[in-house]
Amino acid sequence: MTENHTLTVRDNRTGEEYELPITDGTVRASDFNQIGKSADDPGLALYDPGFTNTASTRSSVTYIDGDKGILEYRGYPIEQLAEKSTFLEVAYLLIHGELPTEKQHEQWVHEITFHTFVHENLKSQLQGFRYDAHPMGMLLSSVGALSTFYPEARNIHDPDIRHDQIVRLIAKMPTLGAWSFRHAQGKPYVYPDNDLTYTENFLSMLFKMSEQKYNPDPRLAKALEVLFILHADHEQNCSTNAVRSVGSSQVDPYSAVSSGVAALYGPLHGGANEAVLKMLKRIGTPDKIPAFIEGVKKGEEKLMGFGHRVYKNFDPRATIIKKAVDDVFAVTGVNPLLEIAQELERIALEDDYFISRKLYPNVDFYSGLIYEALQFPPEMFTVLFAIPRTAGWLAQWVELVDDKEQKIARPKQIYTGDRRLDFVSAQERWK
Ligand code: SDX
């Protein structure tokens, strides 16, 4: 232990002092348990709703510096990966911890390309949903249902079995996402086309109609590659925490990932991109922005797409996405909501209410504008987040399964309810 890297804690109830080691900028919560411990006192615990200042794991997958706006996957800056890599190469990097050799890359792409089909029974399951079912509800259910087709996935410590499930999940998420989209539109499901790249195939399954072969616009496929890379992982965010917590029970990866989809669905997390578009549409015109901002300041609603638990200056992904907006609009034409978004951002960045709370545009603020320009309805935006984030969830899940220090997640509580009440039977109570 580094000299003097300790915390001296004095319990003023007893005058006792404790020396707690400081490691990697943290103190072990369990070291506090000795304080005040006795036959009738369980000892101190730490209280941290929302885990605002609690580390749950050691990880080498993703590094974020919220003050400096730094995001790195396995040490590589997000700006370089977004510019020079592909989503499947980044998925390999996140999961295996290093960039693939040519042979590894070729095999990885081949395996994923040839696992994009799902069992026809799963197609029937999706067809059972209401015509207007939210695609995220369909995705959440179908990912969990995948666990019933591959019962061997429960062998989470077998590296070969684990590899097969990782390939299947990365390969099948676009298929399930695209079919959920087609279902909501009442259009026939389009089967994967193995001649296309990962994002081209996704566009084909989304938008192919009567043509023999879908011809994706390479600029849109490239924009999706960038967006998928930007959304691939983000250390211990809400949905990754869900995947790790559920995964800590040693359930199969399909069930663990479906819990991540469920967490991402929420409007404070991945659902924010859908909420941003609805917010911009509700504002409608730039002259309505001041009244909207006043409503936010009164706490009547949040400025969706702004703020972040970690980034307190700028979200580097938002900076990159703003550039991708121009590339997409060159193909699709400018989204009229862009003007409202830009004016909203300008006002928010000058207003002390937002500055004092360190609220800056996050990854969700501009991504929705691109998705809408790509003809996606708002309900699909979070599906477009879940597909690439599956690679990050799986990288974090593998790290959890292999981490000898991890246990089943079971936090403590502060009990605030009644104690030792005498039960009165219904007959007595209702007399
Ligand atoms: C993602 O964690 C990740 O890494 C997530 C993510 C990823 O890649 O996995 O980056 C993806 O989820 C991005 C965030 C998308 N969500 C939104 O855009 C929804 C709007 N933003 C928020 O609800 C909020 O900013 C959070 C949830 C993102 C962060 O919330 P925190 O860290 O718990 O902060 P907080 O709610 O305690 O807010 C601090 C203050 C509060 O004001 P006071 O009570 O002190 O007066 O800032 C206010 C909040 O009310 N505030 C906002 C606001 N966000 C925070 N006020 C108005 N509009 C907002 N957007």
Tab-separated table of C-alpha atoms in Angstrom, residues 27 31 65 76-77 90 92 134 141 144-145 156 166 199 202-203 231 240 291 294 301 327 351 363 398 425:
chain	number	residue	atom	x	y	z
A	27	VAL	CA	-12.063	3.047	-0.111
A	31	ASP	CA	-13.947	-1.527	5.476
A	65	ASP	CA	-13.056	11.748	-18.155
A	76	TYR	CA	-8.367	4.218	-28.200
A	77	PRO	CA	-9.885	7.764	-28.422
A	90	VAL	CA	-14.922	-1.771	-32.604
A	92	TYR	CA	-14.271	-6.968	-31.559
A	134	HIS	CA	-43.468	0.042	-29.440
A	141	SER	CA	-39.110	-9.397	-25.338
A	144	GLY	CA	-35.056	-12.488	-23.812
A	145	ALA	CA	-36.858	-15.103	-25.904
A	156	ILE	CA	-21.449	-18.950	-19.140
A	166	ILE	CA	-21.874	-13.204	-28.329
A	199	THR	CA	-25.083	-1.501	-41.478
A	202	PHE	CA	-29.631	-3.350	-41.437
A	203	LEU	CA	-30.797	-0.640	-43.879
A	231	HIS	CA	-23.096	4.247	-29.010
A	240	THR	CA	-24.739	-1.636	-18.311
A	291	ALA	CA	-41.432	29.976	-23.033
A	294	GLU	CA	-39.003	29.051	-18.642
A	301	GLU	CA	-39.998	19.371	-17.510
A	327	ASP	CA	-23.075	14.478	-43.934
A	351	ASP	CA	-28.276	30.589	-19.590
A	363	VAL	CA	-25.164	11.970	-27.230
A	398	VAL	CA	-17.675	-11.047	-20.083
A	425	SER	CA	-57.437	-11.176	10.903
